[in-house]
XYZ file of C-alpha atoms in Angstrom:
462
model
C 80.534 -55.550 -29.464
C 77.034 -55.436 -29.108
C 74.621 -55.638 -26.108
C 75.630 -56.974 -22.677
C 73.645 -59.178 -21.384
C 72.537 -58.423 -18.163
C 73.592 -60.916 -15.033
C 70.998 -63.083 -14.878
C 71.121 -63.695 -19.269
C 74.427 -64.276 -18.483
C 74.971 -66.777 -15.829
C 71.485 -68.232 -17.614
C 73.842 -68.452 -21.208
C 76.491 -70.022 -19.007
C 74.579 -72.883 -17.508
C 73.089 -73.557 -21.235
C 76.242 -73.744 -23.353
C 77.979 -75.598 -20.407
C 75.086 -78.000 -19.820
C 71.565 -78.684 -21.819
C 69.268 -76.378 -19.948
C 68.796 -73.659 -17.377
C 66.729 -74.636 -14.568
C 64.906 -72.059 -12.726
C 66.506 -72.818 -9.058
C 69.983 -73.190 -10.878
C 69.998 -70.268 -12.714
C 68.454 -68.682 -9.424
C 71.736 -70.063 -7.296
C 74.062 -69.083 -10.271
C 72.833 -65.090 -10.094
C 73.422 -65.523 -6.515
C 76.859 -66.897 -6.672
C 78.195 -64.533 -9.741
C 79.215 -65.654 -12.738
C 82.929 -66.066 -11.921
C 81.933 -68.741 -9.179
C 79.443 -70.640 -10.922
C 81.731 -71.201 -14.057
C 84.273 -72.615 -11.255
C 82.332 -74.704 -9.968
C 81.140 -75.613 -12.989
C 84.255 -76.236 -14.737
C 85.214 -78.152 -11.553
C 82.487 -79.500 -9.752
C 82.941 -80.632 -6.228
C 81.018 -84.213 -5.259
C 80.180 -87.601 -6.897
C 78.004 -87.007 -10.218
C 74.792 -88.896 -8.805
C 73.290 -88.819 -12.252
C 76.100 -90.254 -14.401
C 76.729 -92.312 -11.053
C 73.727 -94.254 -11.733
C 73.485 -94.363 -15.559
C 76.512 -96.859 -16.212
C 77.898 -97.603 -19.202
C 76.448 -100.414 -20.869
C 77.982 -104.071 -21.190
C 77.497 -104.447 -25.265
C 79.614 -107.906 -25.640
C 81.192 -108.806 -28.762
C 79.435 -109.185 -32.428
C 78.296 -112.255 -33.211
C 79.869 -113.874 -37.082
C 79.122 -111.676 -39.463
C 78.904 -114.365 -42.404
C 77.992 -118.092 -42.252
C 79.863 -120.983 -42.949
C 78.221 -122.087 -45.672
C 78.567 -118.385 -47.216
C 82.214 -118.510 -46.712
C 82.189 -121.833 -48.339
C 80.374 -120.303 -51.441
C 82.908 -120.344 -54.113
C 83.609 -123.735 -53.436
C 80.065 -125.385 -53.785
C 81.251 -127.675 -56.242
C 83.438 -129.425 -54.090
C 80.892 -130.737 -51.809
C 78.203 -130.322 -53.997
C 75.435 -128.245 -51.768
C 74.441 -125.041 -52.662
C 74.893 -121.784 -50.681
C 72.143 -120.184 -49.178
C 70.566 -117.470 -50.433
C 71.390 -114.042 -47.998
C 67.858 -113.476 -47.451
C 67.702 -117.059 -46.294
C 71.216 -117.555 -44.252
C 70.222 -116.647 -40.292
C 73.592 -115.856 -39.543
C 74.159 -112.325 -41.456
C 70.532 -111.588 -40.424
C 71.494 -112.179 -36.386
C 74.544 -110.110 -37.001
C 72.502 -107.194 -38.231
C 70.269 -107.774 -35.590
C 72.204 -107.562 -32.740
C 74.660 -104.809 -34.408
C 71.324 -102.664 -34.370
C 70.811 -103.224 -30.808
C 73.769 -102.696 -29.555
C 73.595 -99.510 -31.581
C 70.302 -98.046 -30.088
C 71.676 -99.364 -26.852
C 74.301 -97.239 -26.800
C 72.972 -94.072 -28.357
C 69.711 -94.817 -25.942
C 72.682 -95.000 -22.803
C 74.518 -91.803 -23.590
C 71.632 -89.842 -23.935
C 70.372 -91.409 -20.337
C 73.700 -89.967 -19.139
C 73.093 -86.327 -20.489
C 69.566 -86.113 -18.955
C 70.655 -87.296 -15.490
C 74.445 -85.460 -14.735
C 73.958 -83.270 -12.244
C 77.470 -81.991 -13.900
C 76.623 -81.618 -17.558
C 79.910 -79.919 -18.483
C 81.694 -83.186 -18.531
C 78.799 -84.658 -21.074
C 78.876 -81.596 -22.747
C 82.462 -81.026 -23.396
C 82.176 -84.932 -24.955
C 79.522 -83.816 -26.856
C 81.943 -81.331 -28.110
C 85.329 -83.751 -28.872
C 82.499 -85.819 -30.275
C 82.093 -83.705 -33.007
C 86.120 -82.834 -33.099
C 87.536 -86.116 -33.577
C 84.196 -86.971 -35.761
C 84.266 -90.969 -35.714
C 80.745 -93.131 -37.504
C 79.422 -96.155 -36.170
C 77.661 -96.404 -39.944
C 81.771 -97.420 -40.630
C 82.865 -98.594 -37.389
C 80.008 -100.955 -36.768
C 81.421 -102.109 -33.553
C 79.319 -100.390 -30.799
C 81.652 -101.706 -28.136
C 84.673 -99.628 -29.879
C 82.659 -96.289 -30.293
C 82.149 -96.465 -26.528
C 85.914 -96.860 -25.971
C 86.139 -93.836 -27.616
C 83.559 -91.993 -26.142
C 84.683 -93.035 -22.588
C 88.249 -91.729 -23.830
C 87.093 -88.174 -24.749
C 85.200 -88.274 -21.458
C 88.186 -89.009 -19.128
C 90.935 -86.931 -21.128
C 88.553 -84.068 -22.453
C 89.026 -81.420 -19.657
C 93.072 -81.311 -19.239
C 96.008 -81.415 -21.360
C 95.279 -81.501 -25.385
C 98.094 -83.631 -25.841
C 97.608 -86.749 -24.376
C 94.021 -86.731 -25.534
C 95.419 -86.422 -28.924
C 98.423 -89.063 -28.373
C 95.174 -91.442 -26.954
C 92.831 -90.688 -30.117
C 95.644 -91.185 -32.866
C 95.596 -94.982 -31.989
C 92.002 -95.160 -30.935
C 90.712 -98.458 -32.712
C 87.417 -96.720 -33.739
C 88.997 -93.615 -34.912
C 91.730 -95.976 -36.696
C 88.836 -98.118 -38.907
C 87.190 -94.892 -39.724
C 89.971 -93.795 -41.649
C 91.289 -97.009 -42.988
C 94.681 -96.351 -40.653
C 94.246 -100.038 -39.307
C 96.462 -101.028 -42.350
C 98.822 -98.645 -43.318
C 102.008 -100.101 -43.790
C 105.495 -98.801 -44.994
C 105.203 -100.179 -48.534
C 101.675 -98.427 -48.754
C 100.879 -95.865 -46.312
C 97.181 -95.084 -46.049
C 97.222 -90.954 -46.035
C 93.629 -90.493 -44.402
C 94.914 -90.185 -40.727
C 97.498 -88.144 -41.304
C 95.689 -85.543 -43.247
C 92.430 -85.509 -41.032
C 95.139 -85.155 -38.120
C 96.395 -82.137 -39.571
C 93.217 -80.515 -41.431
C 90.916 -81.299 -38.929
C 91.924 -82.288 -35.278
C 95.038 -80.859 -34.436
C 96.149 -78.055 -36.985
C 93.961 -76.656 -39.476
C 94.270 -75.837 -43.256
C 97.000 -73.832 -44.544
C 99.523 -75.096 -42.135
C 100.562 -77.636 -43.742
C 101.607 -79.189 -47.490
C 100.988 -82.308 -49.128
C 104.357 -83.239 -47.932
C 103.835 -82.953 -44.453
C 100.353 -85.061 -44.996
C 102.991 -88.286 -46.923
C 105.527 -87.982 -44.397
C 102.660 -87.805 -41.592
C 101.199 -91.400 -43.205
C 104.673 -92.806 -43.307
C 105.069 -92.309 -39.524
C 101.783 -93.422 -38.710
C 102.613 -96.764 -40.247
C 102.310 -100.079 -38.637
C 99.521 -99.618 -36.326
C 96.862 -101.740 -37.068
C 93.338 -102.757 -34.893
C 93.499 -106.284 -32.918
C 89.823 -107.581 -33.266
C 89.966 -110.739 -31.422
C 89.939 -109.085 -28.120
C 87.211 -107.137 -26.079
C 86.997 -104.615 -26.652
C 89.420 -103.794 -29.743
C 92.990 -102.577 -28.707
C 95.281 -100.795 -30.898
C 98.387 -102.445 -31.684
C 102.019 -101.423 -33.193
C 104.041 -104.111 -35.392
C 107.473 -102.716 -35.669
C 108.029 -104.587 -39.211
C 105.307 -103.301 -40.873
C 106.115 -99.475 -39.465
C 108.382 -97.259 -42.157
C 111.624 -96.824 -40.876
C 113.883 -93.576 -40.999
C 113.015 -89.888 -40.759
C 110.205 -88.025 -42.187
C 110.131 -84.088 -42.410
C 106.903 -82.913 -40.720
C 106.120 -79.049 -40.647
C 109.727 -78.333 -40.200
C 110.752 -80.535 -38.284
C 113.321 -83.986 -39.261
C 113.039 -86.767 -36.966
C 112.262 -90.757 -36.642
C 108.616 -89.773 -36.201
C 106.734 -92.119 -34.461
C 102.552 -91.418 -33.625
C 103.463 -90.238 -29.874
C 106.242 -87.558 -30.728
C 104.258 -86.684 -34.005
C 101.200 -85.702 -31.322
C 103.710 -84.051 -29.940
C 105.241 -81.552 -32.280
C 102.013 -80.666 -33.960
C 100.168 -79.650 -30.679
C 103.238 -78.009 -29.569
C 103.156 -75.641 -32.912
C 101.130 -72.037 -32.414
C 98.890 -73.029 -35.450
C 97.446 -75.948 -33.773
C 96.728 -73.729 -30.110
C 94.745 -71.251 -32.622
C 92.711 -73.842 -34.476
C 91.981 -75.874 -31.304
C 90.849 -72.389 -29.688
C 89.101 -71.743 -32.342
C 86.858 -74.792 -33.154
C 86.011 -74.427 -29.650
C 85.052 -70.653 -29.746
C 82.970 -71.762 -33.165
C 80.762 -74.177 -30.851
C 80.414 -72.254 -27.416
C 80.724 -68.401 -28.319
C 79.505 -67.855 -31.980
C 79.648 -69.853 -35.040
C 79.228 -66.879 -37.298
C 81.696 -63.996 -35.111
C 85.183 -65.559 -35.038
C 87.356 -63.910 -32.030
C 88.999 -60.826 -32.479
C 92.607 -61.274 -32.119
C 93.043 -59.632 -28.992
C 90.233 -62.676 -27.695
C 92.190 -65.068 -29.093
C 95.649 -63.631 -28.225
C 94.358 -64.143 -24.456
C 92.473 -67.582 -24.825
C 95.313 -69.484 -26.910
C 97.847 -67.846 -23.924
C 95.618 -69.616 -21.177
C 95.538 -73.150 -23.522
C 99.264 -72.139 -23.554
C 102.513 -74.731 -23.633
C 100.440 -76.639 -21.432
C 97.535 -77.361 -23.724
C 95.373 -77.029 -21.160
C 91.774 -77.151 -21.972
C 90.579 -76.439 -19.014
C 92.321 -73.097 -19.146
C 91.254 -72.791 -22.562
C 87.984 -73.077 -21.731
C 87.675 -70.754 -18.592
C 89.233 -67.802 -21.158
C 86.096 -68.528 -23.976
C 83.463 -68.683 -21.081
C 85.322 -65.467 -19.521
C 85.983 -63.319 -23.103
C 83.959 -60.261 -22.677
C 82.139 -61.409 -26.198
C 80.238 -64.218 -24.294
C 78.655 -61.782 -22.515
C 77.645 -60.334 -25.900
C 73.582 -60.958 -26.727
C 74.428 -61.037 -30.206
C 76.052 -64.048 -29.931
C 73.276 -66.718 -30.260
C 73.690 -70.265 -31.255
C 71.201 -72.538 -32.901
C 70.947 -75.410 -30.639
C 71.731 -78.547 -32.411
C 69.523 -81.197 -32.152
C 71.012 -83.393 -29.121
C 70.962 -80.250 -27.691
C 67.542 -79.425 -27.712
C 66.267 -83.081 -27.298
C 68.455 -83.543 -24.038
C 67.187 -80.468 -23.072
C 63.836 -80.465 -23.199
C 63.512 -83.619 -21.280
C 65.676 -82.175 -18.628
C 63.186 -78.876 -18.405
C 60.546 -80.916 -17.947
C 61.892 -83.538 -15.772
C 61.408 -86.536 -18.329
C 63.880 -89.173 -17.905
C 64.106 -91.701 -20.837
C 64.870 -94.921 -18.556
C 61.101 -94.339 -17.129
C 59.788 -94.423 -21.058
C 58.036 -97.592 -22.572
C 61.064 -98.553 -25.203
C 58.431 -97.680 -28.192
C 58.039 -94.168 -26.782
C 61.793 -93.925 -25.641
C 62.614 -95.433 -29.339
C 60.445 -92.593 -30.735
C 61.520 -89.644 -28.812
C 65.403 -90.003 -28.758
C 66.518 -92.692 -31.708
C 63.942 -91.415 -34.226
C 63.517 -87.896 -33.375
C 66.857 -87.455 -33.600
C 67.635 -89.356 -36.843
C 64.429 -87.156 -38.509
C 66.063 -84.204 -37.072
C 69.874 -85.312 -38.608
C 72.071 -85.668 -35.429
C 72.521 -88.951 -34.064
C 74.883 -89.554 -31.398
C 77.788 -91.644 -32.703
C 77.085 -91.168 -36.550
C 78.238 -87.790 -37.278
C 77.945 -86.650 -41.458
C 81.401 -86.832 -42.309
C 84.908 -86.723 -40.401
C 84.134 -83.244 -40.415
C 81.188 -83.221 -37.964
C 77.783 -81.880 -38.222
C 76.713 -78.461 -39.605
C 76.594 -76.217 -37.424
C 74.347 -72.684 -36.825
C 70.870 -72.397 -39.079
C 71.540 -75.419 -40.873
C 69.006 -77.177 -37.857
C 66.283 -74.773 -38.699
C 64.659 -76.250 -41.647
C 61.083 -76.711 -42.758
C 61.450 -80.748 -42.308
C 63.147 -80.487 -38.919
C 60.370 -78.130 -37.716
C 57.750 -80.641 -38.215
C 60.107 -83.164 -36.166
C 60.154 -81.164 -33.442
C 56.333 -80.328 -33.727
C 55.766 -84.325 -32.984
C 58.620 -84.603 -30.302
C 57.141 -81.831 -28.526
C 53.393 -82.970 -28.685
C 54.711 -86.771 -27.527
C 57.007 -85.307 -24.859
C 54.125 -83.398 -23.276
C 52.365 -86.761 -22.873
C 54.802 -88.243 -20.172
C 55.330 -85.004 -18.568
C 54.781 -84.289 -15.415
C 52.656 -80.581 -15.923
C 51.045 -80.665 -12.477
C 52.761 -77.284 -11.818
C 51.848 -75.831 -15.083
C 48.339 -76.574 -14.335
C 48.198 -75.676 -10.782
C 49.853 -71.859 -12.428
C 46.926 -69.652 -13.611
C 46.360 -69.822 -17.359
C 47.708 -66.395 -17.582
C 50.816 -67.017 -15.907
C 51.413 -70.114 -17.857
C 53.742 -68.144 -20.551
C 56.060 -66.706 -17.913
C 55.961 -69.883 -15.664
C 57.124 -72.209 -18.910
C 59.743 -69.642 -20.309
C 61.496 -70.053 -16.983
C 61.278 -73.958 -16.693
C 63.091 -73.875 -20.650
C 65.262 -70.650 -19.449
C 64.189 -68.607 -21.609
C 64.406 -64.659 -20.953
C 61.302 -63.354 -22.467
C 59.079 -64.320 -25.253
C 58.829 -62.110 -28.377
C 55.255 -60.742 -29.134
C 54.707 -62.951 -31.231
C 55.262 -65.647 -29.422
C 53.645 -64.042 -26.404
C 50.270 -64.194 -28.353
C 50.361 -68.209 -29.743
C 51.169 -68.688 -26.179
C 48.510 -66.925 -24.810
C 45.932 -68.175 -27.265
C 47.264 -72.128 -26.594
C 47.486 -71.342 -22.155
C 44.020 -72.879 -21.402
C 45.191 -76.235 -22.133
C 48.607 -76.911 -20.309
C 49.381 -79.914 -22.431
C 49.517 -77.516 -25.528
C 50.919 -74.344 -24.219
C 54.172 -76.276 -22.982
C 54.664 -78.110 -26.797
C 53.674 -74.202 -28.762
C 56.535 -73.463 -26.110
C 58.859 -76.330 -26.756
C 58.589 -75.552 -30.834
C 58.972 -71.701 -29.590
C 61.733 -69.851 -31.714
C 63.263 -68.717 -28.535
C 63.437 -72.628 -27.401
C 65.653 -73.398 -30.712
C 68.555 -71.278 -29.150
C 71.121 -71.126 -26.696
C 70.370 -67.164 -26.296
């Protein structure tokens, strides 16, 4: 255990890993308060949600045909004797990929309107967090419409019992295409599902054999995806489902994906690996909890699987209070952020500058919304922190400062201008060496704030 932080660090640490920033007259309330009362109301917040109240969800519609008829025609051109068009040529494919690129930026544009207006970030944040759990791609998916079905799922069951989030995701359509479950069927059960269910999202390596992942496929069998609909629904065709038992990790029954949920989040391996993917993003990626930490934390998330409970215990543990425990903001983190610090909501943007300081910041910077690397999320810690990405950040930060409103950075005097900015981006202190780049940039309020938004103490959630 290393150095506690003192209270204001710590309700300031709180506000950050629960939320996107620390604003100056809510960190102010949140000393006030103590911690134990801000986390409760932050974990339940009392009031509409004004913010998330007025950033809907968008109405994305159904894709258009992906192929045209002449193209589906095209092996049989000698039957009516015309020739299929070339695909540079064909409109139809080239609509398609129109509007499935819309609908894309669209939706990545929406969610990140949502996470710069709540005025109760948790519940953004904590889908931020499933986000990267149950790791689903658009790149595979295509269909915007289903990845915010999902997204609207992990938002409504994210903050109570584990179990019925899981029983939800398991026949999520999105979720489903993304590992190829849409067509497992008895006489070929796809095994992707079953094994991502158990590595990944509900139990974690080494508790479980190649066994377990067969006999997990066989019970997931005969769910499939019903595309005609809008949005996509999952669907269960009993003849296409394997009949019989299956042997799961120890246990013999006529599994079917609801009581298979059920018996792996009941086991103790799955209320450690859920604790712990949780303490990995919100405590420290690099210091694991002492078993004593997670002795207490999986015993809140208890027979229950209450995440909410979970939760309070990580926020509570005495090692958040630890200032060795830093985290490397990733980049949603720091983009949603630093608009929020200084007040700059995306809807207000010109769509070229909104395009340029969300979609293509964040795709230079590796971390866009709905399009995670691999079914196994993004990197984590100082994987963000590289030479390319700093030079990403350098331009957001330089266009950012353009639609700001600084007029209280340049009403501060010039030498205040370090200490007024570090508490707009709740930051505790400079190092010296920030201190003087800061100093040296403060005549010009424009560049002191984007020295400060590239500012190695601006990268972290300290």
């Amino acid at each position: 255990m290393g150095r506690t932080l003192e209270s204001r660090a710590h309700v300031t640490r709180l506000l950050q890993r629960t939320g996107f920033d620390a604003a100056p007259d809510a960190v102010d309330a949140a000393q006030k308060a103590g911690f134990e009362a801000t986390l409760e109301r932050v974990l339940t917040p009392t009031g509409a949600d004004r913010g998330a109240g007025a950033t809907p969800a968008p109405d994305l519609g159904s894709l258009p045909a992906r192929n045209s008829e002449a193209q589906q025609k095209g092996a049989r051109k000698t039957e009516d004797g015309t020739e299929p068009k070339k695909p540079g040529d064909d409109p139809v494919p080239k609509h398609y990929r129109e509007v499935l690129r819309q609908q894309r930026e669209e939706l990545i544009q929406w969610w990140l309107e949502r996470m710069v207006a709540a005025e109760h970030p948790w519940a953004e944040k904590r889908t931020l967090l499933w986000h990267n759990h149950w790791a689903t791609s658009i790149q595979k998916v295509r269909s915007a419409a289903a990845m915010l079905q999902q997204n609207e799922t992990l938002r409504r069951l994210g903050g109570g019992d584990f179990r019925e989030l899981a029983r939800a995701m398991v026949v999520d359509p999105a979720l489903m295409v993304w590992l190829d479950a849409e067509g497992s069927v008895a006489e070929a059960p796809n095994e992707n599902l079953g094994r991502e269910l158990m590595e990944l999202f509900v139990l974690g390596v080494g508790h479980y054999t190649e066994s377990d992942v067969r006999q997990a496929a066989a019970a997931l069998t005969g769910w499939t995806v019903d595309r005609r609909g809008h949005p996509w629904k999952a669907q269960f065709k009993p003849g296409r489902h394997d009949q019989g038992q299956q042997t799961v990790v120890g246990e013999t029954a006529d599994f079917s994906a609801r009581t298979l949920i059920d018996h792996l989040v009941s086991l103790p391996d799955s209320h450690a690996h859920v604790a712990i993917r949780m303490w990995g993003a919100l405590v420290s990626n690099e210091n694991k909890p002492s078993q004593t930490a997670l002795a207490r934390v999986t015993a809140a998330y208890g027979q229950q699987r209450d995440t909410k409970a979970m939760f309070r215990a990580v926020f509570a543990d005495e090692a958040f209070a630890d200032a060795d425990n830093v985290l490397v903001k990733q980049p949603v983190e720091y983009v949603v952020g630093s608009l929020r610090a200084l007040g700059v909501r995306p809807s207000a943007l010109p769509q070229k500058a909104r395009r340029q300081l969300l979609t293509r910041t964040l795709t230079g910077l590796g971390q866009t919304p709905f399009a995670p690397d691999s079914v196994g999320g993004w990197p984590a810690g100082a994987a963000w922190l590289t030479t390319a990405a700093a030079q990403v950040r350098i331009t957001f930060a330089q266009q950012l400062v353009r639609h700001a409103d600084l007029d209280d950075v340049d009403a501060a005097a010039t030498a205040e201008r370090p200490d007024l900015l570090a508490r707009k981006l709740g930051v505790g202190a400079w190092s010296a060496a920030t201190s003087e780049v800061l100093r040296a940039a403060a005549r010009d309020s424009r560049k002191v704030t984007a020295v400060a938004l590239t500012a190695p103490e601006h990268l972290v959630l300290s």
